[in-house]
GROMACS .gro file of C-alpha atoms in nm:
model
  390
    1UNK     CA    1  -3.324   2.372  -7.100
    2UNK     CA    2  -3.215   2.651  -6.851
    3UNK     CA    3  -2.972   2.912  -6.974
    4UNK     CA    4  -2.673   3.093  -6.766
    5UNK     CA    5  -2.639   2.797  -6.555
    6UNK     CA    6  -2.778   2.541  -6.698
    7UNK     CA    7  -2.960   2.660  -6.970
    8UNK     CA    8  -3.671   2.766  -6.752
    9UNK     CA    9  -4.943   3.183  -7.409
   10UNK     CA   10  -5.049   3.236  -7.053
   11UNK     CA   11  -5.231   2.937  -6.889
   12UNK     CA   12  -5.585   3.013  -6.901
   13UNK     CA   13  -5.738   2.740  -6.678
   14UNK     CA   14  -5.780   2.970  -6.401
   15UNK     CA   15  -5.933   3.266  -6.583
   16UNK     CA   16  -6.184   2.953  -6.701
   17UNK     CA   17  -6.250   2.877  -6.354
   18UNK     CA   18  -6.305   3.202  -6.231
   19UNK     CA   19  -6.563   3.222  -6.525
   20UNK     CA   20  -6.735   2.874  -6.402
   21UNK     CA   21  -6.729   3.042  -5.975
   22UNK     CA   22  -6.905   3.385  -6.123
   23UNK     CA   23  -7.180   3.201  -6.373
   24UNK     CA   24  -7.180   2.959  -6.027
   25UNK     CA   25  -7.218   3.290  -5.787
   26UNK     CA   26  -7.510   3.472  -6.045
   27UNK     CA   27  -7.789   3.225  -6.080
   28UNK     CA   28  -7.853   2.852  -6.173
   29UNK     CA   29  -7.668   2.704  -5.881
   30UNK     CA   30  -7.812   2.380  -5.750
   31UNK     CA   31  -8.041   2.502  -5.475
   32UNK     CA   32  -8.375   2.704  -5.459
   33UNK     CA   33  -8.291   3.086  -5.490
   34UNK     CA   34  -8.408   3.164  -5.092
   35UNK     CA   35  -8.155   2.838  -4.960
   36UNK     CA   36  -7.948   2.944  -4.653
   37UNK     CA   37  -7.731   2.625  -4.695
   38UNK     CA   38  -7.526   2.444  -4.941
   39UNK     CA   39  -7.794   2.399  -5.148
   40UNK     CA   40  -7.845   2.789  -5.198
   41UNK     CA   41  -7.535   2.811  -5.406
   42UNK     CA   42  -7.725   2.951  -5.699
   43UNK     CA   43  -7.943   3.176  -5.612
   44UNK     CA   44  -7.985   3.548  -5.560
   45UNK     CA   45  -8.004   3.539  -5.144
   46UNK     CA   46  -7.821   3.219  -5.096
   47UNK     CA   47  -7.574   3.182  -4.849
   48UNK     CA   48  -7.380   2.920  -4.989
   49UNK     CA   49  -7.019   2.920  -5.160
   50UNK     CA   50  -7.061   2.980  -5.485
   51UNK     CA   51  -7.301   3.282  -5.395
   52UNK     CA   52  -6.986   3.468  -5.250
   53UNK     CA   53  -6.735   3.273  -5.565
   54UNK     CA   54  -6.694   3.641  -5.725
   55UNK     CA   55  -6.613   3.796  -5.464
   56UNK     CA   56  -6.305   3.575  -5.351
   57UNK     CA   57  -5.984   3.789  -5.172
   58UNK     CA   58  -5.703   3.584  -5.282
   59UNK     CA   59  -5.493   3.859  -5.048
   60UNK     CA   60  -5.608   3.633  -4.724
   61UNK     CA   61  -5.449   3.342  -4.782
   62UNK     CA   62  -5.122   3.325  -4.519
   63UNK     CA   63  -4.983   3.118  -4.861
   64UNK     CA   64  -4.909   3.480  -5.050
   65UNK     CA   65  -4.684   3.591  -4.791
   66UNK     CA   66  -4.396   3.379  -5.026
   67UNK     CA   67  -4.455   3.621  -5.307
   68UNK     CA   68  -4.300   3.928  -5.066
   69UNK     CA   69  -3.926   3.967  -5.140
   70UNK     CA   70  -3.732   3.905  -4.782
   71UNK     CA   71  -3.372   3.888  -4.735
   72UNK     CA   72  -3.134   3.680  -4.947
   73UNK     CA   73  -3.041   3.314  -4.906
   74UNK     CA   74  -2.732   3.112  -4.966
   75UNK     CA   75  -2.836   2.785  -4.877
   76UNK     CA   76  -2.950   2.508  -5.024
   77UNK     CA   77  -3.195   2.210  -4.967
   78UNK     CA   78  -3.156   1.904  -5.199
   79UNK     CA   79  -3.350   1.584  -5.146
   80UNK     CA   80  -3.190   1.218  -5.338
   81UNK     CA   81  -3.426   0.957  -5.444
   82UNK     CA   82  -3.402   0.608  -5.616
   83UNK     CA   83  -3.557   0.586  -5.972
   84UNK     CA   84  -3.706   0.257  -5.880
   85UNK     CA   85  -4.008   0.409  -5.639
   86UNK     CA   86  -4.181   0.434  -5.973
   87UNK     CA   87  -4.172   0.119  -6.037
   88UNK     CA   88  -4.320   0.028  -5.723
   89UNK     CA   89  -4.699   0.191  -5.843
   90UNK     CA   90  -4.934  -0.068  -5.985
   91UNK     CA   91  -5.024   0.138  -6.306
   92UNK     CA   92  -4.901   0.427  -6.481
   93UNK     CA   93  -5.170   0.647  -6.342
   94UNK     CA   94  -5.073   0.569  -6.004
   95UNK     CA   95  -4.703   0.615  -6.059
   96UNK     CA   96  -4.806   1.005  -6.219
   97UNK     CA   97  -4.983   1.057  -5.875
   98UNK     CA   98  -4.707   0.936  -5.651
   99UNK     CA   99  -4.454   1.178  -5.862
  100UNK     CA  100  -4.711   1.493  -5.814
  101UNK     CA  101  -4.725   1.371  -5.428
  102UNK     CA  102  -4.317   1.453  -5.399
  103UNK     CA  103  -4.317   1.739  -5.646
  104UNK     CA  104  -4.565   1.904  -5.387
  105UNK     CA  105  -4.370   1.797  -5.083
  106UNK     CA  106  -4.094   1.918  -5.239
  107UNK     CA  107  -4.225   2.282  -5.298
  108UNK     CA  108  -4.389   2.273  -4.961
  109UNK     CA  109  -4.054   2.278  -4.825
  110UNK     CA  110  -3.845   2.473  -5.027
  111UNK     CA  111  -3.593   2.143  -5.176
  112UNK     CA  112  -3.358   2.354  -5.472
  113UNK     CA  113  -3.251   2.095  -5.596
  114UNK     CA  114  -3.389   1.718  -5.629
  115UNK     CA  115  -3.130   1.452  -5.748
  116UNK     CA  116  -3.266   1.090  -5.893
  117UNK     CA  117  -3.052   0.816  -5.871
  118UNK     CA  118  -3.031   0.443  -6.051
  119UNK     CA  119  -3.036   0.218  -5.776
  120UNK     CA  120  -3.119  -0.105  -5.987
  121UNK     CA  121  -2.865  -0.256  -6.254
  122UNK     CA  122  -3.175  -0.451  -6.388
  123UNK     CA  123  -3.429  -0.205  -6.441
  124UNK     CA  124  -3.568  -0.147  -6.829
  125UNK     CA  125  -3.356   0.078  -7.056
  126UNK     CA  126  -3.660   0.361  -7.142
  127UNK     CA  127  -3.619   0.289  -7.506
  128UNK     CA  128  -3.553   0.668  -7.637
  129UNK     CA  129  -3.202   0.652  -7.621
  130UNK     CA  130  -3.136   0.842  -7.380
  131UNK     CA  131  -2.963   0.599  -7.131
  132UNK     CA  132  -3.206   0.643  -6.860
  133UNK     CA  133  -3.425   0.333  -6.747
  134UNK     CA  134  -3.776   0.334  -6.793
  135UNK     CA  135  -3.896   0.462  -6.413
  136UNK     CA  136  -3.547   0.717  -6.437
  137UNK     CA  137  -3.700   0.864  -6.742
  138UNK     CA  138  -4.055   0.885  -6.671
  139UNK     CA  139  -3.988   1.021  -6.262
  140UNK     CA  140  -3.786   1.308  -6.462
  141UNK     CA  141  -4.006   1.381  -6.701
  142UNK     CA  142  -4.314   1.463  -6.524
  143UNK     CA  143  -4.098   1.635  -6.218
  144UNK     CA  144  -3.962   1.898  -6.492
  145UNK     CA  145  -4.303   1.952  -6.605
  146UNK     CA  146  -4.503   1.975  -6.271
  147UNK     CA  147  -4.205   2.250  -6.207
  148UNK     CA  148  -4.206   2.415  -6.544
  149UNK     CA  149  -4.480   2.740  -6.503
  150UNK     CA  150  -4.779   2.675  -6.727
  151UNK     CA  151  -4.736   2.928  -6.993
  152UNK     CA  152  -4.428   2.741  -7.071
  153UNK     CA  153  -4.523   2.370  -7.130
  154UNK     CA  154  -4.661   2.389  -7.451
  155UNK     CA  155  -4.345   2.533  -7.611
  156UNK     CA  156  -4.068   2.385  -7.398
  157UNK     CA  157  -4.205   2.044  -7.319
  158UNK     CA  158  -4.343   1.847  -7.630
  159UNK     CA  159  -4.581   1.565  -7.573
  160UNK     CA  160  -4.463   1.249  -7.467
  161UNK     CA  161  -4.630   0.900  -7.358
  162UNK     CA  162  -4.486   0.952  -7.001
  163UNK     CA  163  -4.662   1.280  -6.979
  164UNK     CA  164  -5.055   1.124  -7.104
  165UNK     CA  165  -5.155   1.177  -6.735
  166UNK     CA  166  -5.005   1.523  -6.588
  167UNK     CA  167  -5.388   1.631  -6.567
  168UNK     CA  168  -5.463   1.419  -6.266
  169UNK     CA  169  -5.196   1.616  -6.089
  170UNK     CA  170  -5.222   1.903  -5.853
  171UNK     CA  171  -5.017   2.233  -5.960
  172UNK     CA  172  -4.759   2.335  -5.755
  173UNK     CA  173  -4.845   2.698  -5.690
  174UNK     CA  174  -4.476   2.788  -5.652
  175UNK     CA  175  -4.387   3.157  -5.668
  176UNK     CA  176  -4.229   3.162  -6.017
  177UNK     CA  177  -4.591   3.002  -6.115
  178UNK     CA  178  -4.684   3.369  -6.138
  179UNK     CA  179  -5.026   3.472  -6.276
  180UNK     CA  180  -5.080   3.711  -6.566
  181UNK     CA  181  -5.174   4.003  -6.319
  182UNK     CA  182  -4.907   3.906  -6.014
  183UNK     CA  183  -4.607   4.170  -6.025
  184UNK     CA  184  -4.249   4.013  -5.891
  185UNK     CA  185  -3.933   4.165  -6.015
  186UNK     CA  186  -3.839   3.849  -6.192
  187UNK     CA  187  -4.024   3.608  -6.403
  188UNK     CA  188  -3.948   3.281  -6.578
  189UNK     CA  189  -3.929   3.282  -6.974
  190UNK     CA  190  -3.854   3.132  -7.272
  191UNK     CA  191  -3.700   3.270  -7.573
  192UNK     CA  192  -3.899   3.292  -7.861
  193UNK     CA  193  -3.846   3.196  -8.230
  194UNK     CA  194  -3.693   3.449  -8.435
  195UNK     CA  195  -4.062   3.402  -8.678
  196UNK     CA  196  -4.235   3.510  -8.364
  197UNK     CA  197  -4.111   3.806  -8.247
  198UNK     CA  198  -4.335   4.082  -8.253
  199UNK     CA  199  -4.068   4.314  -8.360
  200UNK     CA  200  -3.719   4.216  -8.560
  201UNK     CA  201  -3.601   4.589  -8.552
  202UNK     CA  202  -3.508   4.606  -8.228
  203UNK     CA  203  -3.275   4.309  -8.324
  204UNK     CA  204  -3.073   4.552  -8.560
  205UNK     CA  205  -3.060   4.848  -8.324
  206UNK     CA  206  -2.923   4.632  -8.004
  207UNK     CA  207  -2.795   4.262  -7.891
  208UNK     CA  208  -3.105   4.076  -7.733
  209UNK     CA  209  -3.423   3.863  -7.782
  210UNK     CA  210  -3.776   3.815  -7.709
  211UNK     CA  211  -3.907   3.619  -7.425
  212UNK     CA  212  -4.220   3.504  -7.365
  213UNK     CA  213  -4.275   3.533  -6.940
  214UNK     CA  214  -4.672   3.490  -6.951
  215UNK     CA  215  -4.747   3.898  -7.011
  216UNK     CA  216  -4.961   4.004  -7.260
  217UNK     CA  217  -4.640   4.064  -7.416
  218UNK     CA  218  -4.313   3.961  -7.504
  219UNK     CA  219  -4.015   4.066  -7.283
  220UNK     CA  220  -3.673   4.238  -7.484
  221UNK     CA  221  -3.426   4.062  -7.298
  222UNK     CA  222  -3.062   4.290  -7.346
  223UNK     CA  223  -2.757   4.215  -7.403
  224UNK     CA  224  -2.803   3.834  -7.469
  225UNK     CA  225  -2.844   3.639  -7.811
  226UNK     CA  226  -2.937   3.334  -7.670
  227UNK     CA  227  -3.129   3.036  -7.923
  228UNK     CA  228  -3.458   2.989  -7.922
  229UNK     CA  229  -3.698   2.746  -7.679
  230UNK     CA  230  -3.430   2.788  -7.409
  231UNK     CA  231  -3.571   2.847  -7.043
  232UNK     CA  232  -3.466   3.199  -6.875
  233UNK     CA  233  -3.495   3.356  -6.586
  234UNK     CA  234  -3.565   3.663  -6.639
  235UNK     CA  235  -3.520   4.022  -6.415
  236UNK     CA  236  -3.786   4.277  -6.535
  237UNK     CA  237  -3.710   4.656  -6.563
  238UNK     CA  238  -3.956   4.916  -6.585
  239UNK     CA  239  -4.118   4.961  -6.853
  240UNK     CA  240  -3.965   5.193  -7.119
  241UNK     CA  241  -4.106   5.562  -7.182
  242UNK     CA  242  -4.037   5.698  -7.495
  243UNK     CA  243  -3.894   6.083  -7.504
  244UNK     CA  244  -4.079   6.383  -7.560
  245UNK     CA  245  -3.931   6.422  -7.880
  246UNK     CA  246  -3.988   6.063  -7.960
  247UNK     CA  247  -4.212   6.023  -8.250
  248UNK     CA  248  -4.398   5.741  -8.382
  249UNK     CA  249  -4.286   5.684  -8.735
  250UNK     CA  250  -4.482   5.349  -8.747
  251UNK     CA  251  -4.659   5.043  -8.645
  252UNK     CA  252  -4.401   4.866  -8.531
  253UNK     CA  253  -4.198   5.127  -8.326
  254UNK     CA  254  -4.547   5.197  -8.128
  255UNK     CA  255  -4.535   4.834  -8.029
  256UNK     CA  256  -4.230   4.819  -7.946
  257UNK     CA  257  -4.283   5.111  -7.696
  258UNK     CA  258  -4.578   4.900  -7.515
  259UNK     CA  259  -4.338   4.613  -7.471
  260UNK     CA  260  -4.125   4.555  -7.126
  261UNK     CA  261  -3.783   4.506  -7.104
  262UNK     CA  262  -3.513   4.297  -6.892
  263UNK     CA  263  -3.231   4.099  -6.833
  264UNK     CA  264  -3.164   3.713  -6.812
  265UNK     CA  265  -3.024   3.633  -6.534
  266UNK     CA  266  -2.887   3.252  -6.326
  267UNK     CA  267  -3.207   3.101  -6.204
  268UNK     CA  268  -3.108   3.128  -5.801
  269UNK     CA  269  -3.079   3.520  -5.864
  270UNK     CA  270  -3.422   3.543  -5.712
  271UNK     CA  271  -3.343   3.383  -5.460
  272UNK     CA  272  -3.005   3.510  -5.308
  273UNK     CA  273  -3.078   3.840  -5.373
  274UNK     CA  274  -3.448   3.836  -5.280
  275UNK     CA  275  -3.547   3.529  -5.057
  276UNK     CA  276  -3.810   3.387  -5.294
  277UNK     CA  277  -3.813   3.016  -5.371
  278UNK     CA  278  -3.761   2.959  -5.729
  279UNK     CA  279  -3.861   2.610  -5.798
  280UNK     CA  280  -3.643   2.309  -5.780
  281UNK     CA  281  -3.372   2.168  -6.013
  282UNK     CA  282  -3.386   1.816  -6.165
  283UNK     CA  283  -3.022   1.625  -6.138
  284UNK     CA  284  -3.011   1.291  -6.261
  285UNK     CA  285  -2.709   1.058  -6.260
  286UNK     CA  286  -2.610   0.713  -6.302
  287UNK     CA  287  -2.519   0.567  -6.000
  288UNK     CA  288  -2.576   0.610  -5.620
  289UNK     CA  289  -2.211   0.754  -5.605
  290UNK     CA  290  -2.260   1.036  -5.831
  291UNK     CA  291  -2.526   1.169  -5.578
  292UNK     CA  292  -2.220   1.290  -5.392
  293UNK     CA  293  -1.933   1.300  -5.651
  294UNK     CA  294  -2.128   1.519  -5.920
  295UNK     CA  295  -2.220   1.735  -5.660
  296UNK     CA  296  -2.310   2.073  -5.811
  297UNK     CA  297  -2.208   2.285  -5.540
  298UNK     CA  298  -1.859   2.457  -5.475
  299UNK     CA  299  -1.750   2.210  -5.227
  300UNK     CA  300  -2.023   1.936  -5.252
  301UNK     CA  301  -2.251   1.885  -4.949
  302UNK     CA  302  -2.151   2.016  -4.608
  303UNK     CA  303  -2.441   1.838  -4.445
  304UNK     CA  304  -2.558   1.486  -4.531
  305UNK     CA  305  -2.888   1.316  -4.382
  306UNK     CA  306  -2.922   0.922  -4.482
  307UNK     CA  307  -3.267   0.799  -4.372
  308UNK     CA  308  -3.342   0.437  -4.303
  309UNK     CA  309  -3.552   0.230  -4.059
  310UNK     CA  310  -3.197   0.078  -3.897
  311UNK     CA  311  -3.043   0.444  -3.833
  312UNK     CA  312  -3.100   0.620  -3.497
  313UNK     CA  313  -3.399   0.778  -3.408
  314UNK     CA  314  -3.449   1.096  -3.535
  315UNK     CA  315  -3.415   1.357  -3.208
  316UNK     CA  316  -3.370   1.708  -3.367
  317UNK     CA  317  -3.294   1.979  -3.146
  318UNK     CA  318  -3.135   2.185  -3.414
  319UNK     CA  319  -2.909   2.137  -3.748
  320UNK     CA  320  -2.595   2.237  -3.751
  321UNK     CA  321  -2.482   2.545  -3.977
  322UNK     CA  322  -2.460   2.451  -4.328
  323UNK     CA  323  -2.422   2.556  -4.674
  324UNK     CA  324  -2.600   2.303  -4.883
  325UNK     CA  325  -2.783   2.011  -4.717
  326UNK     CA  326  -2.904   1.673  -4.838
  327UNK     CA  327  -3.161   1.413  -4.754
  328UNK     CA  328  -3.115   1.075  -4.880
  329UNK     CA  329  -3.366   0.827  -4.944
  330UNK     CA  330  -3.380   0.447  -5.019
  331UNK     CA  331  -3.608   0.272  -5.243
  332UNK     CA  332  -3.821  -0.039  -5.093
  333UNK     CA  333  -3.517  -0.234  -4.962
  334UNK     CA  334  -3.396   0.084  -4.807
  335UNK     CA  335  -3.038   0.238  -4.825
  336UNK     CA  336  -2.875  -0.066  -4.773
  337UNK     CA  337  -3.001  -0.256  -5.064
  338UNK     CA  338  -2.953   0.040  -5.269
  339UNK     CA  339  -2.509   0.057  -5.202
  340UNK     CA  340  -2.519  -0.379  -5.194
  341UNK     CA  341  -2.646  -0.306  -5.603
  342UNK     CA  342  -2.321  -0.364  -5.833
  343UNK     CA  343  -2.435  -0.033  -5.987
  344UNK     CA  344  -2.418   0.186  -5.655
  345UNK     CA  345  -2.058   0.228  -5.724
  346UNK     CA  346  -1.938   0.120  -5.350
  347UNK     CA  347  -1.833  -0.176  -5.272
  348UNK     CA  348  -2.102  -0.471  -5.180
  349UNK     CA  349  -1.954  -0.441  -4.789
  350UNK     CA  350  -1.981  -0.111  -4.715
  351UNK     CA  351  -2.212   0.013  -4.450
  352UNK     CA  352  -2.420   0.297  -4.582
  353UNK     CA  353  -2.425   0.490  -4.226
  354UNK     CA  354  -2.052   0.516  -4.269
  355UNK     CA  355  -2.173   0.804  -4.591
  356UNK     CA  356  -2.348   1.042  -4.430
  357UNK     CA  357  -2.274   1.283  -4.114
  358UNK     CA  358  -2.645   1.120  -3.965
  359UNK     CA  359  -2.792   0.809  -4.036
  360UNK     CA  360  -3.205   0.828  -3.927
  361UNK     CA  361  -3.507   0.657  -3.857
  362UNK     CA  362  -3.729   0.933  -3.964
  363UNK     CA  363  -3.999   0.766  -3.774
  364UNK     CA  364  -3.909   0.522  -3.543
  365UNK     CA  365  -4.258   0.410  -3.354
  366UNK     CA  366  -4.435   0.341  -3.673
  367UNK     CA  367  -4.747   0.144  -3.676
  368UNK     CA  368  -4.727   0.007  -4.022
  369UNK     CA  369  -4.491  -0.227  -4.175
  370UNK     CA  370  -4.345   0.033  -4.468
  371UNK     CA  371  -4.364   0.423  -4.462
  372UNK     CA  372  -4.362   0.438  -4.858
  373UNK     CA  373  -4.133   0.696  -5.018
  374UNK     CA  374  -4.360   0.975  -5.080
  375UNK     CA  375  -4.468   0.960  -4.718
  376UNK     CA  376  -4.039   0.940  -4.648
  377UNK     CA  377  -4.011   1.245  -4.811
  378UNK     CA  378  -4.287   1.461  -4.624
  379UNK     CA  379  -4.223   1.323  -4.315
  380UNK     CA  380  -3.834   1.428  -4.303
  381UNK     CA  381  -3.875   1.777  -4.448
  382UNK     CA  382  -4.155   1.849  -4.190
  383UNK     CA  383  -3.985   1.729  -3.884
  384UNK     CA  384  -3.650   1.950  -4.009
  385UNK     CA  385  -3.854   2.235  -4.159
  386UNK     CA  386  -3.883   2.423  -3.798
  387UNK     CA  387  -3.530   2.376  -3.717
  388UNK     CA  388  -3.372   2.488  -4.058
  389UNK     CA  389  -3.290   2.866  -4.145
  390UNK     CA  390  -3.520   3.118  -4.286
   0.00000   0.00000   0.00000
């Protein structure tokens, strides 16, 4: 759930494994103490890894440089894909791994907004109900997670068979995946049950609720009533100091007085006003048609990129000036099998180049008989990457 637009317990894996690197760094480690090598991790003059663990600068990595607000932008990125690449892993752990492969290509580069399309009238209903297939379903479910920040999962996304292996993936260390101690002037939330909050008389003095955005402490978001366990985006103000002739009558108001405040705001905020990528939106719809015609953008897309292995080579000099882009993709029979399905919505004759302002080989001297999906994906968005604005 995402409110304004749509309607986004800190994770404490990485405080664990900064615990394992120190206890690593101290003593124990798997070498003699005097080892100048690898196997000196452990001890007190070794020169190995975990020796140094504790002493990590996490300010080095070029990586951080996305967490420094730049100018705003306007554009978007979105990336189409069929439903029934799932289907084309041999086991349920394998078809997990190939979704964390595009979620991670997909941060890499920025996509806003990823849209999933049924490109096979045959494929297995998912059984909940929801009138998804099964691969539509499951390719959803696990890109919303992988997305949603980790102090979020446990309350917005409830456990589901599709979701048994999420642990094998990597995280996508995306800028709203903000640590505990990382300061940005936004942060994503979710609203808390009314049992929950840590204060109801703020409730009776003022129009709001409390968010939880991975702080110590709930956020008062103003001027918004909005239900609980629905995502937010949240902009932080500074934090509130009480006047001199404040007094602390109780408990309760001296809480209140530790706690931030801020405002909810649409989840692109961030980034037009502030240049920060803000994670990716999931868009699912029924048909290869509604790619284009449920286009969520003020005058759909301006810029259309089909890729197949019978479109021109890809020769990219620069793109021309757009507003919101997208990059097709086909599923094992390509593009062309996709619009000959009677559920593409087009009729069986119609050539697919004949939909998009470029139709592209993304690599046209391959060596191997198939470039699978995932590979699609992160081959296209790196060979545009340089050539698309900042």
């Amino acid at each position: 759930k995402r409110s304004l637009e749509e309607g986004g317990g800190a994770d404490e894996a990485p405080v664990r494994e900064a615990k394992q690197q120190r206890q690593q760094g101290e003593g124990g480690g798997r070498g003699g103490g005097k080892g100048k090598g690898r196997g000196g991790r452990g001890g007190e003059k070794g020169r190995g890894r975990g020796a140094v663990a504790h002493q990590e600068d996490t300010s080095k990595p070029t990586a951080l440089a996305m967490l420094r607000p730049k100018h705003g932008r306007s554009h978007t990125l979105s990336v189409a894909l069929p439903a029934s690449i799932v289907d084309n892993a041999q086991s349920i752990e394998l078809k997990a791994v190939l979704v964390g492969q595009i979620a991670r290509a997909l941060t890499i580069f920025s996509v806003d907004e990823v849209v999933l399309y049924e490109d096979r009238s045959d494929a297995p209903p998912s059984g909940d109900d929801d009138g998804a297939s099964k691969a539509m379903a499951f390719f959803a479910r696990n890109l919303q997670y992988l997305e949603t920040p980790q102090y979020l999962r446990r309350q917005l996304l409830p456990f589901h068979r599709d979701l048994k292996h999420v642990g094998l993936l990597a995280p996508l260390d995306a800028p709203h995946h903000l640590r505990k101690n990382e300061r940005l002037p936004y942060r994503e939330g979710a609203v808390l049950p009314k049992d929950q909050w840590p204060s109801k008389k703020m409730s009776a003095s003022e129009t709001g609720c409390w968010v939880n955005c991975g702080l110590d402490q709930p956020v008062w978001v103003v001027g918004a009533e909005i239900p609980s366990d629905v995502r937010v985006t949240v902009r932080l103000e500074n934090a509130r100091k009480p006047d001199d002739e404040e007094v602390e009558e109780d408990e309760e108001a001296s809480s209140w007085q530790r706690h931030r405040r801020g405002v909810a705001v649409p989840p692109r905020e961030p980034t037009t006003k502030m240049g920060l990528y803000w994670g990716y939106q999931v868009r699912i719809v029924q048909s290869f048609k509604e790619v284009f015609d449920a286009c969520p953008y003020e005058g759909g897309y301006d810029l259309t990129f089909g890729t197949s292995e019978r479109g021109e080579a890809l020769g990219v000099s620069r793109v021309p000036k757009f507003k919101h882009l997208l990059l097709v993709f086909g599923g094992v029979g390509g593009l062309e099998e996709v619009v000959a399905d009677k559920h593409s919505g087009y009729d069986a004759g119609t050539d697919p180049a004949k939909l998009f302002a470029r139709y592209v080989n993304i690599c046209p001297n391959q060596t191997s008989r198939t470039i699978r999906a995932e590979e699609a994906v992160l081959i296209t968005l790196a060979a545009l990457n340089p050539y698309l604005p900042r």
